[in-house]
Short mmCIF file of C-alpha atoms in Angstrom, two decimals:
data_model
loop_
_atom_site.label_atom_id
_atom_site.label_comp_id
_atom_site.label_asym_id
_atom_site.label_seq_id
_atom_site.Cartn_x
_atom_site.Cartn_y
_atom_site.Cartn_z
CA MET I 1 -31.45 -17.59 19.07
CA LYS I 2 -28.98 -15.89 16.80
CA ASN I 3 -30.34 -14.63 13.52
CA CYS I 4 -28.45 -16.01 10.53
CA LEU I 5 -29.56 -13.15 8.31
CA SER I 6 -28.02 -10.59 10.62
CA ILE I 7 -24.76 -12.52 10.77
CA TYR I 8 -24.38 -12.98 7.01
CA ARG I 9 -24.88 -9.28 6.47
CA ASN I 10 -21.84 -8.76 8.68
CA LEU I 11 -19.73 -11.47 7.20
CA TRP I 12 -20.26 -11.80 3.44
CA SER I 13 -17.63 -10.31 1.20
CA VAL I 14 -16.04 -13.01 -0.89
CA VAL I 15 -16.83 -15.12 -3.93
CA PHE I 16 -18.08 -18.49 -2.84
CA VAL I 17 -17.31 -22.03 -3.93
CA LEU I 18 -18.68 -25.30 -2.69
CA THR I 19 -16.22 -26.39 -0.01
CA LEU I 20 -17.43 -24.99 3.32
CA HIS I 21 -15.68 -23.84 6.46
CA PHE I 22 -17.22 -22.49 9.62
CA LEU I 23 -17.50 -18.89 10.71
CA SER I 24 -19.68 -18.42 13.77
CA ALA I 25 -22.56 -19.68 15.87
CA CYS I 26 -25.93 -19.23 14.19
CA SER I 27 -28.87 -21.13 15.66
CA GLU I 28 -30.11 -23.20 18.57
CA ASN I 29 -31.09 -26.86 18.64
CA VAL I 30 -34.13 -28.23 16.87
CA GLY I 31 -35.84 -31.30 18.17
CA SER I 32 -37.42 -34.37 16.59
CA THR I 33 -40.20 -33.58 14.14
CA GLY I 34 -41.09 -37.03 12.82
CA ASP I 35 -43.29 -39.85 14.11
CA SER I 36 -42.09 -43.00 15.86
CA ALA I 37 -42.28 -46.15 13.75
CA GLY I 38 -42.39 -48.81 16.46
CA ILE I 39 -40.04 -49.79 19.22
CA LEU I 40 -37.15 -50.69 16.90
CA ILE I 41 -37.18 -47.67 14.59
CA GLU I 42 -37.56 -44.04 15.57
CA THR I 43 -37.43 -41.26 13.00
CA ASN I 44 -36.09 -37.70 13.41
CA THR I 45 -34.79 -38.20 16.93
CA GLY I 46 -31.61 -37.02 18.52
CA ASN I 47 -32.39 -33.33 19.04
CA ARG I 48 -30.16 -32.35 16.12
CA GLN I 49 -28.58 -28.92 15.91
CA VAL I 50 -28.90 -26.69 12.89
CA ALA I 51 -26.51 -24.43 11.00
CA CYS I 52 -26.64 -21.44 8.71
CA VAL I 53 -25.15 -21.57 5.21
CA VAL I 54 -24.71 -18.55 2.92
CA VAL I 55 -24.27 -19.43 -0.76
CA ALA I 56 -23.57 -17.34 -3.85
CA THR I 57 -26.55 -17.61 -6.21
CA ASP I 58 -24.35 -17.71 -9.31
CA LEU I 59 -22.65 -20.89 -8.08
CA TRP I 60 -25.81 -22.78 -8.86
CA ASP I 61 -27.15 -20.38 -11.51
CA LEU I 62 -30.15 -19.66 -9.30
CA GLU I 63 -33.13 -17.72 -10.60
CA PRO I 64 -36.20 -16.40 -8.77
CA GLN I 65 -38.71 -19.15 -7.94
CA ASP I 66 -36.10 -21.92 -8.17
CA LEU I 67 -36.52 -24.57 -5.48
CA VAL I 68 -33.36 -25.66 -3.66
CA SER I 69 -33.46 -29.09 -2.03
CA LEU I 70 -30.92 -30.81 0.23
CA VAL I 71 -31.64 -34.26 1.66
CA LEU I 72 -30.01 -35.60 4.83
CA SER I 73 -30.36 -39.21 5.95
CA ILE I 74 -28.53 -40.58 8.99
CA ARG I 75 -28.82 -44.09 10.46
CA ASP I 76 -27.59 -44.82 13.97
CA THR I 77 -28.14 -47.46 16.65
CA ALA I 78 -28.40 -47.31 20.43
CA GLY I 79 -28.84 -50.71 22.02
CA ASP I 80 -31.73 -52.50 20.35
CA THR I 81 -33.11 -49.36 18.78
CA VAL I 82 -32.31 -48.11 15.29
CA TYR I 83 -32.60 -44.36 14.83
CA ILE I 84 -33.14 -42.93 11.38
CA TYR I 85 -32.98 -39.19 10.85
CA GLU I 86 -34.37 -38.05 7.54
CA ASN I 87 -34.83 -34.49 6.45
CA GLU I 88 -35.43 -32.71 3.17
CA TYR I 89 -34.51 -29.08 3.38
CA LEU I 90 -36.39 -26.87 0.92
CA LYS I 91 -35.74 -23.24 0.08
CA VAL I 92 -37.46 -21.13 -2.58
CA VAL I 93 -35.19 -18.57 -4.20
CA ASP I 94 -36.65 -15.07 -4.10
CA SER I 95 -35.79 -12.04 -6.21
CA ALA I 96 -34.02 -10.32 -3.32
CA SER I 97 -31.56 -13.21 -3.01
CA VAL I 98 -30.71 -13.11 -6.71
CA GLU I 99 -30.29 -9.33 -6.63
CA SER I 100 -27.98 -9.53 -3.61
CA GLY I 101 -26.04 -12.43 -5.11
CA LYS I 102 -26.44 -14.68 -2.09
CA ILE I 103 -29.01 -17.02 -0.63
CA VAL I 104 -29.24 -17.89 3.06
CA LEU I 105 -30.01 -21.49 4.00
CA ASP I 106 -31.13 -20.95 7.58
CA SER I 107 -31.72 -23.74 10.11
CA LEU I 108 -30.06 -26.43 7.99
CA PRO I 109 -29.69 -29.59 10.13
CA GLU I 110 -26.14 -30.66 10.88
CA GLY I 111 -24.70 -33.56 8.93
CA LEU I 112 -22.97 -34.54 5.69
CA TYR I 113 -24.54 -33.32 2.44
CA LYS I 114 -23.44 -34.75 -0.90
CA TRP I 115 -25.95 -33.28 -3.37
CA VAL I 116 -28.12 -30.26 -3.89
CA THR I 117 -31.06 -30.37 -6.30
CA VAL I 118 -32.34 -27.24 -8.02
CA THR I 119 -35.78 -27.33 -9.63
CA SER I 120 -36.85 -24.42 -11.82
CA ALA I 121 -40.31 -22.87 -11.89
CA THR I 122 -40.97 -24.78 -15.12
CA GLY I 123 -40.15 -28.13 -13.49
CA GLU I 124 -36.66 -28.69 -14.90
CA SER I 125 -34.36 -30.27 -12.33
CA ARG I 126 -30.60 -30.58 -11.98
CA SER I 127 -28.37 -32.07 -9.28
CA ILE I 128 -25.04 -30.60 -8.20
CA ALA I 129 -22.40 -32.49 -6.24
CA ILE I 130 -21.28 -30.83 -3.01
CA ASP I 131 -19.26 -31.89 0.01
CA TRP I 132 -20.70 -30.14 3.04
CA ASN I 133 -19.88 -31.50 6.47
CA ILE I 134 -22.13 -29.22 8.48
CA GLY I 135 -21.66 -28.75 12.22
CA GLY I 136 -24.52 -27.54 14.35
CA GLY I 137 -24.59 -24.03 15.73
CA LYS I 138 -22.29 -22.56 13.10
CA THR I 139 -22.48 -20.25 10.12
CA TYR I 140 -20.68 -21.25 6.93
CA PHE I 141 -19.44 -19.58 3.80
CA VAL I 142 -16.64 -20.18 1.31
CA ASP I 143 -13.89 -18.16 -0.34
CA GLU I 144 -12.91 -18.10 -3.99
CA ASP I 145 -10.38 -20.90 -3.41
CA GLY I 146 -12.65 -22.93 -1.18
CA VAL I 147 -10.13 -23.14 1.64
CA LEU I 148 -10.82 -20.18 3.90
CA LYS I 149 -11.63 -20.83 7.55
CA ILE I 150 -12.88 -17.55 8.93
CA SER I 151 -12.71 -18.15 12.66
CA ASN I 152 -11.60 -20.71 15.18
CA GLY I 153 -15.15 -21.22 16.34
CA ASN I 154 -15.38 -17.69 17.73
CA VAL I 155 -18.41 -15.63 16.87
CA ALA I 156 -17.08 -12.57 15.10
CA GLU I 157 -19.96 -10.35 16.15
CA ASP I 158 -19.40 -11.31 19.79
CA SER I 159 -15.65 -10.80 19.63
CA THR I 160 -14.04 -8.37 22.04
CA ASP I 161 -11.04 -8.04 19.71
CA SER I 162 -11.33 -4.77 17.87
CA VAL I 163 -9.09 -2.11 16.40
CA ARG I 164 -9.80 1.54 15.74
CA ILE I 165 -8.06 3.88 13.31
CA VAL I 166 -8.32 7.52 14.31
CA LEU I 167 -7.62 10.10 11.64
CA PRO I 168 -4.67 12.29 12.62
CA ALA I 169 -4.99 15.99 13.34
CA GLY I 170 -5.78 18.02 10.26
CA PHE I 171 -7.49 15.16 8.46
CA GLU I 172 -10.58 14.67 10.63
CA PHE I 173 -12.71 16.49 8.06
CA LEU I 174 -12.41 13.54 5.70
CA ALA I 175 -14.93 11.61 7.80
CA ASN I 176 -17.61 14.16 6.91
CA VAL I 177 -17.00 14.92 3.25
CA ASP I 178 -19.67 14.00 0.74
CA GLU I 179 -17.60 11.35 -0.99
CA VAL I 180 -17.48 7.56 -0.98
CA PHE I 181 -13.92 6.29 -0.62
CA LYS I 182 -13.32 2.93 -2.27
CA ASP I 183 -10.33 0.60 -2.53
CA VAL I 184 -8.20 2.54 -0.07
CA PRO I 185 -5.01 0.84 1.21
CA PHE I 186 -4.23 1.28 4.89
CA SER I 187 -1.69 0.09 7.42
CA LEU I 188 -2.06 -0.89 11.04
CA SER I 189 -0.39 -2.91 13.77
CA LEU I 190 -1.96 -5.82 15.62
CA ASP I 191 -0.91 -7.85 18.62
CA SER I 192 1.60 -10.52 17.65
CA ALA I 193 -0.59 -13.13 19.33
CA PHE I 194 -2.96 -13.01 16.37
CA GLN I 195 -2.33 -15.69 13.78
CA ASN I 196 -3.38 -15.08 10.17
CA PRO I 197 -5.94 -12.44 11.17
CA CYS I 198 -8.43 -10.59 9.00
CA LEU I 199 -10.80 -7.74 9.80
CA LEU I 200 -14.54 -7.18 9.58
CA ASP I 201 -15.42 -3.59 8.77
CA ALA I 202 -18.54 -1.70 9.85
CA ASP I 203 -20.42 -2.98 6.78
CA GLY I 204 -19.53 -6.58 7.58
CA GLU I 205 -17.06 -6.84 4.72
CA VAL I 206 -14.06 -9.11 5.24
CA VAL I 207 -10.81 -7.18 4.85
CA ASN I 208 -7.78 -9.39 4.23
CA LEU I 209 -4.40 -8.44 5.65
CA SER I 210 -0.82 -9.01 4.57
CA VAL I 211 2.02 -8.72 7.05
CA SER I 212 4.73 -6.30 5.98
CA GLY I 213 7.88 -5.12 7.66
CA SER I 214 7.80 -4.81 11.41
CA SER I 215 6.11 -2.58 13.89
CA PHE I 216 7.95 -0.36 16.32
CA SER I 217 7.16 -2.85 19.09
CA GLU I 218 8.12 -6.51 19.28
CA ALA I 219 4.65 -7.23 20.64
CA LYS I 220 3.08 -6.00 17.39
CA LYS I 221 2.99 -7.03 13.75
CA HIS I 222 2.45 -4.52 10.97
CA TYR I 223 -0.10 -5.24 8.25
CA TRP I 224 -1.38 -3.72 5.03
CA GLY I 225 -4.94 -4.10 3.84
CA LYS I 226 -7.38 -2.51 1.41
CA MET I 227 -10.84 -1.33 2.40
CA PRO I 228 -13.44 -1.98 -0.33
CA LYS I 229 -15.34 1.00 1.05
CA VAL I 230 -14.35 3.21 3.96
CA SER I 231 -17.02 3.39 6.68
CA PHE I 232 -16.59 6.03 9.35
CA SER I 233 -18.16 5.74 12.79
CA ALA I 234 -20.22 8.54 14.33
CA ASN I 235 -17.08 9.94 15.96
CA GLY I 236 -15.10 9.83 12.71
CA SER I 237 -12.98 6.78 13.42
CA ILE I 238 -12.70 3.62 11.31
CA ASP I 239 -13.53 0.55 13.39
CA PHE I 240 -12.85 -3.11 12.72
CA VAL I 241 -13.44 -6.41 14.45
CA VAL I 242 -10.32 -8.60 14.41
CA VAL I 243 -10.94 -12.25 13.55
CA ASN I 244 -8.18 -14.70 14.38
CA LEU I 245 -7.21 -17.64 12.14
CA CYS I 246 -9.08 -15.98 9.31
CA GLN I 247 -6.66 -16.53 6.41
CA GLU I 248 -4.46 -19.30 5.12
CA SER I 249 -1.37 -17.22 5.85
CA ASP I 250 -0.13 -13.83 7.00
CA SER I 251 1.10 -13.07 3.50
CA MET I 252 -2.01 -12.69 1.38
CA GLU I 253 -1.63 -11.33 -2.14
CA ILE I 254 -3.61 -8.10 -2.01
CA ALA I 255 -3.72 -5.75 -4.99
CA LEU I 256 -3.10 -2.53 -3.09
CA GLY I 257 -2.34 -0.66 -6.32
CA THR I 258 -1.17 -1.19 -9.89
CA TYR I 259 2.31 -1.62 -8.41
CA VAL I 260 3.39 -1.60 -4.76
CA ASN I 261 6.79 -2.10 -3.20
CA HIS I 262 7.26 -1.70 0.55
CA LEU I 263 11.03 -1.60 -0.06
CA GLU I 264 11.72 -3.63 3.04
CA GLY I 265 14.01 -6.33 1.67
CA ASN I 266 17.53 -6.25 0.29
CA THR I 267 16.56 -6.23 -3.39
CA PHE I 268 16.43 -2.45 -3.63
CA GLY I 269 19.12 -0.08 -2.39
CA SER I 270 22.68 -0.88 -1.38
CA GLU I 271 24.14 -2.74 1.58
CA THR I 272 26.72 -0.04 2.26
CA ALA I 273 23.97 2.58 2.40
CA ARG I 274 21.90 0.45 4.78
CA GLU I 275 24.86 0.12 7.12
CA LYS I 276 25.64 3.81 6.82
CA PHE I 277 22.19 5.15 7.64
CA ASN I 278 20.93 2.37 9.94
CA LEU I 279 17.57 4.11 10.32
CA PRO I 280 14.02 2.73 10.44
CA GLY I 281 11.69 3.27 7.52
CA ILE I 282 8.08 4.31 7.66
CA TRP I 283 7.24 0.77 8.75
CA GLY I 284 10.19 -1.50 9.41
CA ASN I 285 12.97 -1.35 6.84
CA ALA I 286 13.41 0.94 3.85
CA ALA I 287 15.63 1.05 0.76
CA TRP I 288 18.79 3.09 1.26
CA TYR I 289 20.98 4.57 -1.46
CA ASP I 290 24.36 6.25 -1.65
CA SER I 291 26.46 7.85 -4.37
CA THR I 292 27.47 4.47 -5.78
CA ASP I 293 25.65 2.97 -8.74
CA SER I 294 22.89 1.50 -6.55
CA TRP I 295 19.82 2.82 -8.31
CA ASN I 296 16.93 0.47 -9.09
CA MET I 297 14.42 -0.07 -11.85
CA VAL I 298 10.86 -1.34 -11.50
CA GLU I 299 11.01 -3.83 -14.33
CA ASN I 300 8.17 -4.97 -16.58
CA PHE I 301 5.77 -2.32 -15.35
CA VAL I 302 3.86 0.28 -17.36
CA PRO I 303 2.84 3.04 -14.93
CA PHE I 304 0.30 4.86 -17.12
CA VAL I 305 -3.14 3.36 -17.73
CA ASP I 306 -4.08 3.87 -21.39
CA GLY I 307 -1.09 6.18 -21.63
CA LYS I 308 -3.03 8.90 -19.81
CA TYR I 309 -3.66 8.13 -16.15
CA MET I 310 -1.32 7.46 -13.25
CA THR I 311 -0.87 8.18 -9.54
CA ALA I 312 2.40 7.70 -7.67
CA SER I 313 3.14 8.00 -3.97
CA PHE I 314 6.37 7.42 -2.07
CA TRP I 315 8.27 8.38 1.06
CA PHE I 316 11.79 9.79 1.00
CA LEU I 317 14.42 10.77 3.53
CA LEU I 318 17.11 12.89 1.88
CA ASP I 319 19.51 15.54 3.12
CA SER I 320 20.58 18.27 0.71
CA THR I 321 24.06 18.34 2.24
CA MET I 322 24.58 14.66 1.44
CA GLN I 323 23.56 14.69 -2.22
CA ALA I 324 25.89 14.60 -5.21
CA GLY I 325 28.91 16.86 -5.05
CA PRO I 326 29.85 20.07 -6.89
CA GLY I 327 28.83 20.27 -10.52
CA LYS I 328 25.99 17.80 -10.04
CA SER I 329 22.40 18.96 -9.84
CA TYR I 330 18.82 17.87 -10.50
CA THR I 331 19.34 14.53 -8.81
CA ARG I 332 16.67 12.06 -9.94
CA ILE I 333 14.58 10.60 -7.14
CA LEU I 334 11.82 8.78 -9.06
CA SER I 335 11.52 8.82 -12.83
CA ALA I 336 10.11 7.05 -15.87
CA LYS I 337 11.30 8.26 -19.26
CA LYS I 338 11.23 7.18 -22.88
CA ASP I 339 13.07 9.66 -25.08
CA SER I 340 11.24 12.98 -24.59
CA VAL I 341 8.20 11.52 -22.83
CA GLY I 342 7.80 10.77 -19.13
CA PHE I 343 8.23 12.26 -15.67
CA ILE I 344 11.05 12.97 -13.21
CA VAL I 345 10.74 13.76 -9.51
CA GLN I 346 14.03 15.57 -8.98
CA ARG I 347 16.07 17.74 -6.71
CA ARG I 348 15.60 21.35 -7.78
CA ASP I 349 19.05 22.34 -9.00
CA THR I 350 21.34 22.08 -5.94
CA THR I 351 18.78 23.26 -3.39
CA GLY I 352 16.97 21.45 -0.61
CA SER I 353 13.75 21.39 -2.63
CA ILE I 354 12.24 18.97 -5.13
CA ASN I 355 9.76 19.26 -8.00
CA LEU I 356 8.07 17.23 -10.72
CA ARG I 357 9.22 17.53 -14.31
CA ILE I 358 6.84 16.37 -17.04
CA ASP I 359 7.93 15.70 -20.63
CA ALA I 360 5.28 14.96 -23.25
CA ARG I 361 7.05 15.87 -26.50
CA LYS I 362 6.56 13.41 -29.35
CA ASN I 363 6.24 14.04 -33.07
CA GLY I 364 6.64 17.73 -32.41
CA VAL I 365 3.68 18.11 -30.05
CA GLY I 366 3.39 18.25 -26.26
CA ASP I 367 5.20 20.13 -23.51
CA TYR I 368 8.82 19.46 -22.69
CA ASN I 369 10.70 20.16 -19.45
CA LYS I 370 7.63 21.55 -17.71
CA THR I 371 8.09 21.62 -13.92
CA PHE I 372 5.43 21.69 -11.22
CA GLY I 373 4.92 21.40 -7.48
CA THR I 374 8.14 22.60 -5.94
CA ALA I 375 8.33 21.32 -2.36
CA LEU I 376 10.63 23.71 -0.52
CA ASN I 377 13.33 22.63 1.92
CA VAL I 378 12.20 19.01 2.19
CA LEU I 379 15.69 17.54 1.80
CA ASP I 380 16.08 18.00 5.53
CA GLY I 381 16.94 14.51 6.74
CA SER I 382 13.34 13.69 7.74
CA TRP I 383 10.74 11.43 6.17
CA HIS I 384 8.31 13.14 3.77
CA ASN I 385 5.62 11.86 1.43
CA TYR I 386 5.46 13.08 -2.17
CA ALA I 387 2.57 12.06 -4.41
CA PHE I 388 1.11 13.13 -7.73
CA THR I 389 -1.69 12.25 -10.12
CA ILE I 390 -1.46 12.74 -13.88
CA PHE I 391 -4.89 12.67 -15.52
CA GLU I 392 -4.66 13.29 -19.25
CA ASP I 393 -3.46 16.91 -19.43
CA SER I 394 -3.79 17.80 -15.73
CA VAL I 395 -1.56 17.18 -12.72
CA LYS I 396 -2.09 17.36 -8.96
CA ILE I 397 0.85 17.19 -6.57
CA TYR I 398 0.80 16.53 -2.82
CA LEU I 399 3.36 16.91 -0.06
CA ASP I 400 2.70 15.18 3.26
CA GLY I 401 -0.99 14.90 2.47
CA ALA I 402 -1.50 18.54 1.45
CA LEU I 403 -2.21 19.66 -2.10
CA LEU I 404 0.76 21.61 -3.44
CA ILE I 405 -0.58 22.48 -6.86
CA ALA I 406 -3.21 21.61 -9.45
CA SER I 407 -2.18 22.56 -12.96
CA GLU I 408 -2.40 21.68 -16.64
CA PHE I 409 0.02 20.96 -19.47
CA ASP I 410 0.02 19.89 -23.09
CA SER I 411 0.07 16.10 -22.91
CA GLY I 412 0.71 15.67 -26.64
CA GLU I 413 0.23 12.04 -27.63
CA GLY I 414 0.28 10.81 -24.05
CA PHE I 415 2.61 8.55 -22.09
CA ALA I 416 1.97 5.11 -23.58
CA ASP I 417 5.67 4.63 -24.37
CA VAL I 418 6.75 5.09 -20.74
CA SER I 419 7.67 2.01 -18.69
CA ASN I 420 9.98 0.71 -15.97
CA PRO I 421 10.18 3.56 -13.41
CA ALA I 422 13.54 4.07 -11.72
CA ILE I 423 14.51 4.96 -8.16
CA GLY I 424 17.61 7.11 -8.25
CA TYR I 425 19.88 7.31 -11.26
CA GLU I 426 23.35 6.32 -12.40
CA ALA I 427 26.37 7.27 -10.29
CA PRO I 428 27.73 9.70 -9.35
CA ASN I 429 24.46 11.63 -9.46
CA ASN I 430 22.45 9.05 -7.54
CA ILE I 431 20.29 9.98 -4.57
CA VAL I 432 21.78 9.64 -1.10
CA GLY I 433 19.22 8.61 1.49
CA GLY I 434 16.11 6.49 1.90
CA MET I 435 12.99 5.56 -0.07
CA ASP I 436 9.99 3.71 1.31
CA GLU I 437 6.44 2.60 0.53
CA LEU I 438 6.32 3.07 -3.23
CA PHE I 439 2.77 2.95 -4.63
CA PHE I 440 1.39 3.34 -8.14
CA PHE I 441 -2.35 3.63 -8.84
CA ASP I 442 -4.58 3.97 -11.89
CA GLY I 443 -4.89 7.77 -11.76
CA MET I 444 -8.56 7.79 -10.75
CA GLN I 445 -7.82 8.96 -7.21
CA SER I 446 -9.53 12.17 -6.06
CA GLU I 447 -7.88 14.87 -3.99
CA ASN I 448 -9.64 13.72 -0.81
CA TRP I 449 -8.79 10.08 -1.60
CA MET I 450 -5.11 11.01 -1.70
CA LYS I 451 -5.36 12.89 1.57
CA LEU I 452 -7.07 9.92 3.20
CA PHE I 453 -4.46 7.50 1.87
CA TYR I 454 -1.72 9.64 3.42
CA ALA I 455 -3.63 10.00 6.70
CA LEU I 456 -4.07 6.23 6.99
CA GLN I 457 -0.34 5.73 6.52
CA ILE I 458 0.56 7.98 9.44
CA ALA I 459 -2.38 7.28 11.76
CA GLU I 460 -0.41 4.84 13.94
CA ARG I 461 3.08 6.27 13.56
#
């Protein structure tokens, strides 16, 4: 018999509401437990199956020593005999359930439940309307919208569908560092046969996925997800179980960062540049720019949290020989400026290198035109990743997952006035080339977190 407690540990990760959908097999049959009441009426017959239901304790405001009661009554006939199945399911709430935020109703007989009654230790009772149509041999839970069917009757823990992310060479050490990585976006490709899939990580947390762009194979779909906590296996990989028909759609809204743009549509960049370059992005399409006035602005977005903290990461494919012509220099790649405050990722003069310029001058205080993190000879016509974190008066800059520099500056009054970052700049000094996978974060990302984020982006490329 499957153990419901072991299954819920592997499956719980969402906020629950009262509409239930099934997840996996849980228990075996349970037979009649009542006494016969004559030849016309028999009670508790029918060898009914049972189910497992996992419920968030705060849905019913449960406290330790509360008594949960669900009553099931079913009347059926077979020939001249009337069968009545009656059952009152009782569960005492313990402290461990309240602390974990979930209570397990194990071996709950199948059937339709309309009410749950909660009686406190002091004898106060309240009834709560529910609508549970329980099927035997299944495990149930609910999502925050109440409409999430986790699996098409397949037991996730018995599934042979799995996917493994192996850290690329040079980043294997991240599996052994003394650091807990949380809320890390990642990308992967799954077989196109999967419909609305999600993942179960090694801790049993459900990881939602959102399809984005296209993989390099027609037989695959590319997805983005966010791990609540990264769990490495003994060999350093990150393993998931794939659960089919897990989400309402392939396009879940997942907060991968404070702002994310995969730059795969036609909103950013120019059509003439797309036709000119005709190259794949990091995953699927990218935004392509030429010397025309085709720069873009990320509207209605404030990149700095509390005017002090921000992380940005993006991919670029630029060739120094294709940039703006004679007399033009310091081409802007990514920038966000308000008067003398902000940042600019720019071409270094007319070279094939780029750097980060930070301006923090306001009311006569703060550095101005301070440059950091020169990445040499990266305007070479290949894809590169540039990322940086500004944390109050410090900055860390990364190129292709490696730390370029960690430095400090006078941040003055901060960056609260900065908004609406821009890709490229006005013609004729606009960038010529591609941009892809633009991410902004809250600036709390550690050095190893940034390296892991980069490694997870290239693991399957």
